[in-house]
Amino acid sequence: MEITLNGYYTLIFATLVLLLGRFLVKKVKFLEDFNIPEPVAGGLIAAVIVYALNFIWGYSFNFHQGLQTATMLMFFASIGLSADFGRLKAGGTPLLIFTIVVSVFIILQDVVGVTMASALGLDPLLGLVTGSIALTGGHGTAGAWGAVLEQEYGVVGATTLGIAVATYGLVAGGIVGGPVARRLINKLGLKPTPANANPSDVEKVAGAQSLYSTKHSENDDDGTQEMFEKPDNIRLITASSTIETLALFAGALAFADLMTIVAEGTSFELPTFVWALAGGVILRNSLTMIFNFDMFDRAIDVIGNASLSLFLAMALLSLKLWELTDLAGPVLVILLVQTFVMILYVYFVTFKVMGKNYDAAVLSAGHCGFGMGATPTAIANMQAVTDRYLPSPKAFLIVPMVGAFFVDIVNATVLQIFTKLPFM
């Protein structure tokens, strides 16, 4: 028996999922420790309930797809509208180098995923799902690309698998980041701060903390440090700034809709959400560089995070868990290999390329976080390291900028190239 829900009821159920997720994250320490997003915590419970209703009584639910698509496009537009290339100057050469290091790993992640999927007899496109789509991309990208793979390429269960893989990545990224950083720091001969009580060390720590505080407060002025990695922070926005920001979102979405139609059947054909991201980037940088427009980042942040939460809640409500039964074993093998590759890459590439120093070790912990999970995991990893050793202003300046938006732009480009390869 199929039950179809319109937009109103879909929105009601989505908000109930978010409220359930908030309750679970506050009450279950494991969910809080590994930064499991509220939509994922509540959504997985909802998905299990939907599965039980289907298994026992044969009920299936069709939720309003238009609302889900709209919130997905809003989220990707928010990433584009946050991607201020003028901030590259703030990060300097290390930011550029770290972006290149991360970009190379995205390609490696997809190569490993596709190779392993083919070797295990799976569709190579599922290798992308167990690669950068869900791991580097996270839940938002997993849901967006999952829909594309299902509708345009006929890959059954891509969305369900993507959400499951992204959830695994959040946990795995949180588990491996700290130990890898500690091993690298031990190689440098540094000891945990509490063990060093002599005056010179105290002075060193105090100086570093002062530098971090200055950097942190400077970046908080324009919202850079709060974009996406701190969704629960209070944002002071006004009605007028919200309306201005919604106009920017409307422009990005209109651009996405127009380009999807114009580029159809050409070599520039891209998924609509990629055009939404691109539209946001173009709007952001055109307005700030040419017209010196004062972009209201806090409003973009709020609307983007709200859109992502609603999209994830609706995507998880629509999961068909029964589609994953035959994939569980091979996918687990691929994910274990991906985790091992992540550890090796940050140990032998990220750490060495970024300078083989303390900042490089903290950056490596952050890379584990969003290379397997998401930017909040990266921030949590780095905080765990810096709380135990020394502050790292450089890492806390670079990782949020790369993890919050630059990595999504690179990932979308890499994935578009991979899906067009002849052997896919």
PDB file of C-alpha atoms in Angstrom, residues 133-345:
ATOM      1  CA  ILE A 133      30.458  11.619  -3.173  1.00  0.00           C
ATOM      2  CA  ALA A 134      29.664  10.473   0.353  1.00  0.00           C
ATOM      3  CA  LEU A 135      33.028  10.597   2.144  1.00  0.00           C
ATOM      4  CA  THR A 136      34.513  13.957   1.192  1.00  0.00           C
ATOM      5  CA  GLY A 137      31.106  15.262   0.101  1.00  0.00           C
ATOM      6  CA  GLY A 138      29.126  14.272   3.189  1.00  0.00           C
ATOM      7  CA  HIS A 139      25.387  13.786   3.533  1.00  0.00           C
ATOM      8  CA  GLY A 140      24.329  16.773   1.413  1.00  0.00           C
ATOM      9  CA  THR A 141      26.410  15.747  -1.587  1.00  0.00           C
ATOM     10  CA  ALA A 142      25.451  12.089  -1.087  1.00  0.00           C
ATOM     11  CA  GLY A 143      21.760  12.929  -1.280  1.00  0.00           C
ATOM     12  CA  ALA A 144      22.179  15.203  -4.296  1.00  0.00           C
ATOM     13  CA  TRP A 145      24.381  12.883  -6.361  1.00  0.00           C
ATOM     14  CA  GLY A 146      22.372   9.852  -5.246  1.00  0.00           C
ATOM     15  CA  ALA A 147      19.277  11.311  -6.892  1.00  0.00           C
ATOM     16  CA  VAL A 148      21.242  12.049 -10.068  1.00  0.00           C
ATOM     17  CA  LEU A 149      22.700   8.529 -10.244  1.00  0.00           C
ATOM     18  CA  GLU A 150      19.275   6.969  -9.697  1.00  0.00           C
ATOM     19  CA  GLN A 151      17.378   9.121 -12.176  1.00  0.00           C
ATOM     20  CA  GLU A 152      19.946   9.605 -14.937  1.00  0.00           C
ATOM     21  CA  TYR A 153      22.132   6.502 -14.653  1.00  0.00           C
ATOM     22  CA  GLY A 154      19.680   3.945 -13.214  1.00  0.00           C
ATOM     23  CA  VAL A 155      21.814   3.122 -10.173  1.00  0.00           C
ATOM     24  CA  VAL A 156      19.374   1.546  -7.713  1.00  0.00           C
ATOM     25  CA  GLY A 157      19.819   2.525  -4.065  1.00  0.00           C
ATOM     26  CA  ALA A 158      22.455   5.214  -4.696  1.00  0.00           C
ATOM     27  CA  THR A 159      20.866   7.707  -2.293  1.00  0.00           C
ATOM     28  CA  THR A 160      20.364   5.141   0.460  1.00  0.00           C
ATOM     29  CA  LEU A 161      23.915   3.885   0.096  1.00  0.00           C
ATOM     30  CA  GLY A 162      25.300   7.422   0.016  1.00  0.00           C
ATOM     31  CA  ILE A 163      23.611   8.375   3.285  1.00  0.00           C
ATOM     32  CA  ALA A 164      24.867   5.173   4.933  1.00  0.00           C
ATOM     33  CA  VAL A 165      28.432   5.716   3.682  1.00  0.00           C
ATOM     34  CA  ALA A 166      28.414   9.374   4.771  1.00  0.00           C
ATOM     35  CA  THR A 167      27.331   8.322   8.258  1.00  0.00           C
ATOM     36  CA  TYR A 168      30.150   5.770   8.417  1.00  0.00           C
ATOM     37  CA  GLY A 169      32.548   8.499   7.281  1.00  0.00           C
ATOM     38  CA  LEU A 170      31.530  10.842  10.096  1.00  0.00           C
ATOM     39  CA  VAL A 171      32.319   8.204  12.685  1.00  0.00           C
ATOM     40  CA  ALA A 172      35.490   6.945  10.991  1.00  0.00           C
ATOM     41  CA  GLY A 173      36.822  10.468  10.429  1.00  0.00           C
ATOM     42  CA  GLY A 174      36.307  11.266  14.086  1.00  0.00           C
ATOM     43  CA  ILE A 175      38.005   8.060  15.217  1.00  0.00           C
ATOM     44  CA  VAL A 176      41.186   8.180  13.098  1.00  0.00           C
ATOM     45  CA  GLY A 177      41.921  11.934  13.104  1.00  0.00           C
ATOM     46  CA  GLY A 178      43.122  12.261  16.701  1.00  0.00           C
ATOM     47  CA  PRO A 179      45.347   9.138  16.819  1.00  0.00           C
ATOM     48  CA  VAL A 180      47.014  10.032  13.506  1.00  0.00           C
ATOM     49  CA  ALA A 181      47.755  13.571  14.710  1.00  0.00           C
ATOM     50  CA  ARG A 182      49.102  12.318  18.054  1.00  0.00           C
ATOM     51  CA  ARG A 183      51.456   9.904  16.299  1.00  0.00           C
ATOM     52  CA  LEU A 184      52.731  12.696  14.049  1.00  0.00           C
ATOM     53  CA  ILE A 185      53.179  15.036  17.026  1.00  0.00           C
ATOM     54  CA  ASN A 186      55.089  12.343  18.911  1.00  0.00           C
ATOM     55  CA  LYS A 187      57.468  12.178  15.953  1.00  0.00           C
ATOM     56  CA  LEU A 188      58.122  15.884  16.503  1.00  0.00           C
ATOM     57  CA  GLY A 189      58.949  15.247  20.156  1.00  0.00           C
ATOM     58  CA  LEU A 190      56.168  17.463  21.542  1.00  0.00           C
ATOM     59  CA  LYS A 191      54.565  16.588  24.858  1.00  0.00           C
ATOM     60  CA  PRO A 192      51.020  17.383  26.026  1.00  0.00           C
ATOM     61  CA  THR A 193      50.813  20.900  27.447  1.00  0.00           C
ATOM     62  CA  PRO A 194      49.751  19.876  31.002  1.00  0.00           C
ATOM     63  CA  ALA A 195      52.981  17.944  31.423  1.00  0.00           C
ATOM     64  CA  ASN A 196      55.118  21.015  30.693  1.00  0.00           C
ATOM     65  CA  ALA A 197      54.793  23.372  33.623  1.00  0.00           C
ATOM     66  CA  ASN A 198      58.093  25.306  33.327  1.00  0.00           C
ATOM     67  CA  PRO A 199      57.865  29.087  32.699  1.00  0.00           C
ATOM     68  CA  SER A 200      59.172  29.015  29.123  1.00  0.00           C
ATOM     69  CA  ASP A 201      56.500  26.542  28.041  1.00  0.00           C
ATOM     70  CA  VAL A 202      53.757  28.476  29.793  1.00  0.00           C
ATOM     71  CA  GLU A 203      54.893  31.648  28.029  1.00  0.00           C
ATOM     72  CA  LYS A 204      54.979  29.811  24.711  1.00  0.00           C
ATOM     73  CA  VAL A 205      51.455  28.463  25.148  1.00  0.00           C
ATOM     74  CA  ALA A 206      50.106  31.825  26.305  1.00  0.00           C
ATOM     75  CA  GLY A 207      51.625  33.548  23.279  1.00  0.00           C
ATOM     76  CA  ALA A 208      50.151  30.997  20.907  1.00  0.00           C
ATOM     77  CA  GLN A 209      46.760  31.259  22.559  1.00  0.00           C
ATOM     78  CA  SER A 210      46.859  35.038  22.275  1.00  0.00           C
ATOM     79  CA  LEU A 211      47.666  34.779  18.570  1.00  0.00           C
ATOM     80  CA  TYR A 212      44.850  32.292  18.091  1.00  0.00           C
ATOM     81  CA  SER A 213      42.377  34.527  19.917  1.00  0.00           C
ATOM     82  CA  THR A 214      43.316  37.491  17.715  1.00  0.00           C
ATOM     83  CA  LYS A 215      42.970  35.481  14.518  1.00  0.00           C
ATOM     84  CA  HIS A 216      39.747  33.912  15.692  1.00  0.00           C
ATOM     85  CA  SER A 217      38.091  37.208  16.592  1.00  0.00           C
ATOM     86  CA  GLU A 218      39.208  38.789  13.314  1.00  0.00           C
ATOM     87  CA  ASN A 219      37.636  35.995  11.320  1.00  0.00           C
ATOM     88  CA  ASP A 220      34.468  35.975  13.389  1.00  0.00           C
ATOM     89  CA  ASP A 221      33.758  39.497  12.183  1.00  0.00           C
ATOM     90  CA  ASP A 222      32.936  38.260   8.696  1.00  0.00           C
ATOM     91  CA  GLY A 223      31.568  34.931   9.783  1.00  0.00           C
ATOM     92  CA  THR A 224      34.340  32.879   8.186  1.00  0.00           C
ATOM     93  CA  GLN A 225      34.910  30.689  11.214  1.00  0.00           C
ATOM     94  CA  GLU A 226      31.190  30.122  11.709  1.00  0.00           C
ATOM     95  CA  MET A 227      30.236  29.026   8.231  1.00  0.00           C
ATOM     96  CA  PHE A 228      28.703  25.546   8.382  1.00  0.00           C
ATOM     97  CA  GLU A 229      31.084  24.108  10.973  1.00  0.00           C
ATOM     98  CA  LYS A 230      29.154  25.777  13.842  1.00  0.00           C
ATOM     99  CA  PRO A 231      25.485  25.461  12.837  1.00  0.00           C
ATOM    100  CA  ASP A 232      24.169  25.898  16.385  1.00  0.00           C
ATOM    101  CA  ASN A 233      25.775  29.286  17.031  1.00  0.00           C
ATOM    102  CA  ILE A 234      23.345  32.209  17.352  1.00  0.00           C
ATOM    103  CA  ARG A 235      23.377  34.488  14.285  1.00  0.00           C
ATOM    104  CA  LEU A 236      22.164  38.082  14.501  1.00  0.00           C
ATOM    105  CA  ILE A 237      20.218  38.702  11.298  1.00  0.00           C
ATOM    106  CA  THR A 238      17.486  41.176  10.383  1.00  0.00           C
ATOM    107  CA  ALA A 239      14.409  41.042   8.165  1.00  0.00           C
ATOM    108  CA  SER A 240      16.012  43.288   5.542  1.00  0.00           C
ATOM    109  CA  SER A 241      19.223  41.248   5.434  1.00  0.00           C
ATOM    110  CA  THR A 242      17.163  38.069   5.136  1.00  0.00           C
ATOM    111  CA  ILE A 243      15.211  39.476   2.193  1.00  0.00           C
ATOM    112  CA  GLU A 244      18.423  40.617   0.476  1.00  0.00           C
ATOM    113  CA  THR A 245      19.943  37.182   1.009  1.00  0.00           C
ATOM    114  CA  LEU A 246      16.840  35.387  -0.281  1.00  0.00           C
ATOM    115  CA  ALA A 247      17.096  37.533  -3.413  1.00  0.00           C
ATOM    116  CA  LEU A 248      20.654  36.232  -3.884  1.00  0.00           C
ATOM    117  CA  PHE A 249      19.436  32.656  -3.417  1.00  0.00           C
ATOM    118  CA  ALA A 250      16.672  33.277  -5.957  1.00  0.00           C
ATOM    119  CA  GLY A 251      19.252  34.588  -8.429  1.00  0.00           C
ATOM    120  CA  ALA A 252      21.471  31.534  -7.949  1.00  0.00           C
ATOM    121  CA  LEU A 253      18.518  29.150  -8.383  1.00  0.00           C
ATOM    122  CA  ALA A 254      17.259  31.010 -11.461  1.00  0.00           C
ATOM    123  CA  PHE A 255      20.755  30.757 -12.947  1.00  0.00           C
ATOM    124  CA  ALA A 256      20.802  27.025 -12.160  1.00  0.00           C
ATOM    125  CA  ASP A 257      17.419  26.444 -13.793  1.00  0.00           C
ATOM    126  CA  LEU A 258      18.359  28.447 -16.895  1.00  0.00           C
ATOM    127  CA  MET A 259      21.760  26.771 -17.326  1.00  0.00           C
ATOM    128  CA  THR A 260      20.260  23.296 -16.848  1.00  0.00           C
ATOM    129  CA  ILE A 261      17.941  23.990 -19.805  1.00  0.00           C
ATOM    130  CA  VAL A 262      20.547  25.736 -21.980  1.00  0.00           C
ATOM    131  CA  ALA A 263      23.302  23.147 -21.380  1.00  0.00           C
ATOM    132  CA  GLU A 264      21.085  20.089 -21.883  1.00  0.00           C
ATOM    133  CA  GLY A 265      22.547  17.781 -24.501  1.00  0.00           C
ATOM    134  CA  THR A 266      25.833  19.709 -24.680  1.00  0.00           C
ATOM    135  CA  SER A 267      29.259  18.982 -23.238  1.00  0.00           C
ATOM    136  CA  PHE A 268      28.427  21.488 -20.474  1.00  0.00           C
ATOM    137  CA  GLU A 269      25.459  19.484 -19.181  1.00  0.00           C
ATOM    138  CA  LEU A 270      25.685  19.389 -15.386  1.00  0.00           C
ATOM    139  CA  PRO A 271      23.339  18.422 -12.547  1.00  0.00           C
ATOM    140  CA  THR A 272      21.171  21.362 -11.487  1.00  0.00           C
ATOM    141  CA  PHE A 273      22.709  21.495  -7.998  1.00  0.00           C
ATOM    142  CA  VAL A 274      26.170  22.021  -9.524  1.00  0.00           C
ATOM    143  CA  TRP A 275      24.801  24.996 -11.460  1.00  0.00           C
ATOM    144  CA  ALA A 276      23.244  26.292  -8.227  1.00  0.00           C
ATOM    145  CA  LEU A 277      26.664  26.151  -6.570  1.00  0.00           C
ATOM    146  CA  ALA A 278      28.283  27.817  -9.593  1.00  0.00           C
ATOM    147  CA  GLY A 279      25.600  30.504  -9.653  1.00  0.00           C
ATOM    148  CA  GLY A 280      26.271  31.285  -6.022  1.00  0.00           C
ATOM    149  CA  VAL A 281      30.020  31.548  -6.649  1.00  0.00           C
ATOM    150  CA  ILE A 282      29.511  33.883  -9.604  1.00  0.00           C
ATOM    151  CA  LEU A 283      27.050  36.092  -7.728  1.00  0.00           C
ATOM    152  CA  ARG A 284      29.195  36.260  -4.602  1.00  0.00           C
ATOM    153  CA  ASN A 285      32.434  37.207  -6.281  1.00  0.00           C
ATOM    154  CA  SER A 286      30.901  39.484  -8.924  1.00  0.00           C
ATOM    155  CA  LEU A 287      29.046  41.532  -6.327  1.00  0.00           C
ATOM    156  CA  THR A 288      31.942  41.766  -3.865  1.00  0.00           C
ATOM    157  CA  MET A 289      34.775  42.361  -6.346  1.00  0.00           C
ATOM    158  CA  ILE A 290      33.053  44.542  -8.945  1.00  0.00           C
ATOM    159  CA  PHE A 291      30.377  46.360  -6.949  1.00  0.00           C
ATOM    160  CA  ASN A 292      31.968  46.134  -3.476  1.00  0.00           C
ATOM    161  CA  PHE A 293      28.694  44.690  -2.155  1.00  0.00           C
ATOM    162  CA  ASP A 294      28.646  43.892   1.569  1.00  0.00           C
ATOM    163  CA  MET A 295      27.567  40.243   1.619  1.00  0.00           C
ATOM    164  CA  PHE A 296      25.681  39.220   4.762  1.00  0.00           C
ATOM    165  CA  ASP A 297      27.363  35.911   5.548  1.00  0.00           C
ATOM    166  CA  ARG A 298      25.369  35.213   8.702  1.00  0.00           C
ATOM    167  CA  ALA A 299      22.061  35.150   6.814  1.00  0.00           C
ATOM    168  CA  ILE A 300      23.571  32.888   4.151  1.00  0.00           C
ATOM    169  CA  ASP A 301      24.821  30.632   6.934  1.00  0.00           C
ATOM    170  CA  VAL A 302      21.404  30.355   8.629  1.00  0.00           C
ATOM    171  CA  ILE A 303      19.451  29.731   5.423  1.00  0.00           C
ATOM    172  CA  GLY A 304      22.057  27.260   4.148  1.00  0.00           C
ATOM    173  CA  ASN A 305      22.135  25.221   7.347  1.00  0.00           C
ATOM    174  CA  ALA A 306      18.343  25.199   7.657  1.00  0.00           C
ATOM    175  CA  SER A 307      18.021  24.056   4.040  1.00  0.00           C
ATOM    176  CA  LEU A 308      20.572  21.292   4.549  1.00  0.00           C
ATOM    177  CA  SER A 309      18.827  20.039   7.689  1.00  0.00           C
ATOM    178  CA  LEU A 310      15.423  19.905   5.986  1.00  0.00           C
ATOM    179  CA  PHE A 311      16.867  18.260   2.880  1.00  0.00           C
ATOM    180  CA  LEU A 312      18.621  15.566   4.904  1.00  0.00           C
ATOM    181  CA  ALA A 313      15.508  14.902   6.971  1.00  0.00           C
ATOM    182  CA  MET A 314      13.408  14.432   3.826  1.00  0.00           C
ATOM    183  CA  ALA A 315      16.102  12.361   2.112  1.00  0.00           C
ATOM    184  CA  LEU A 316      16.361  10.031   5.104  1.00  0.00           C
ATOM    185  CA  LEU A 317      12.578   9.709   5.316  1.00  0.00           C
ATOM    186  CA  SER A 318      12.658   8.538   1.690  1.00  0.00           C
ATOM    187  CA  LEU A 319      15.347   5.897   2.261  1.00  0.00           C
ATOM    188  CA  LYS A 320      14.611   2.366   1.121  1.00  0.00           C
ATOM    189  CA  LEU A 321      16.865   0.365   3.413  1.00  0.00           C
ATOM    190  CA  TRP A 322      15.837  -2.932   1.803  1.00  0.00           C
ATOM    191  CA  GLU A 323      17.822  -1.893  -1.279  1.00  0.00           C
ATOM    192  CA  LEU A 324      21.110  -2.208   0.661  1.00  0.00           C
ATOM    193  CA  THR A 325      20.861  -5.875   1.647  1.00  0.00           C
ATOM    194  CA  ASP A 326      23.044  -7.270  -1.140  1.00  0.00           C
ATOM    195  CA  LEU A 327      25.580  -4.433  -0.954  1.00  0.00           C
ATOM    196  CA  ALA A 328      26.496  -4.578   2.735  1.00  0.00           C
ATOM    197  CA  GLY A 329      29.510  -6.928   2.505  1.00  0.00           C
ATOM    198  CA  PRO A 330      31.293  -5.436  -0.549  1.00  0.00           C
ATOM    199  CA  VAL A 331      30.638  -1.856   0.602  1.00  0.00           C
ATOM    200  CA  LEU A 332      32.136  -2.551   4.040  1.00  0.00           C
ATOM    201  CA  VAL A 333      35.300  -3.872   2.376  1.00  0.00           C
ATOM    202  CA  ILE A 334      35.569  -0.723   0.238  1.00  0.00           C
ATOM    203  CA  LEU A 335      35.057   1.565   3.243  1.00  0.00           C
ATOM    204  CA  LEU A 336      37.742  -0.191   5.284  1.00  0.00           C
ATOM    205  CA  VAL A 337      40.174   0.255   2.380  1.00  0.00           C
ATOM    206  CA  GLN A 338      39.170   3.924   2.035  1.00  0.00           C
ATOM    207  CA  THR A 339      39.835   4.464   5.745  1.00  0.00           C
ATOM    208  CA  PHE A 340      43.290   2.895   5.425  1.00  0.00           C
ATOM    209  CA  VAL A 341      44.061   5.041   2.357  1.00  0.00           C
ATOM    210  CA  MET A 342      42.962   8.167   4.267  1.00  0.00           C
ATOM    211  CA  ILE A 343      45.365   7.385   7.116  1.00  0.00           C
ATOM    212  CA  LEU A 344      48.286   6.711   4.767  1.00  0.00           C
ATOM    213  CA  TYR A 345      47.627   9.857   2.732  1.00  0.00           C
TER     214      TYR A 345
END
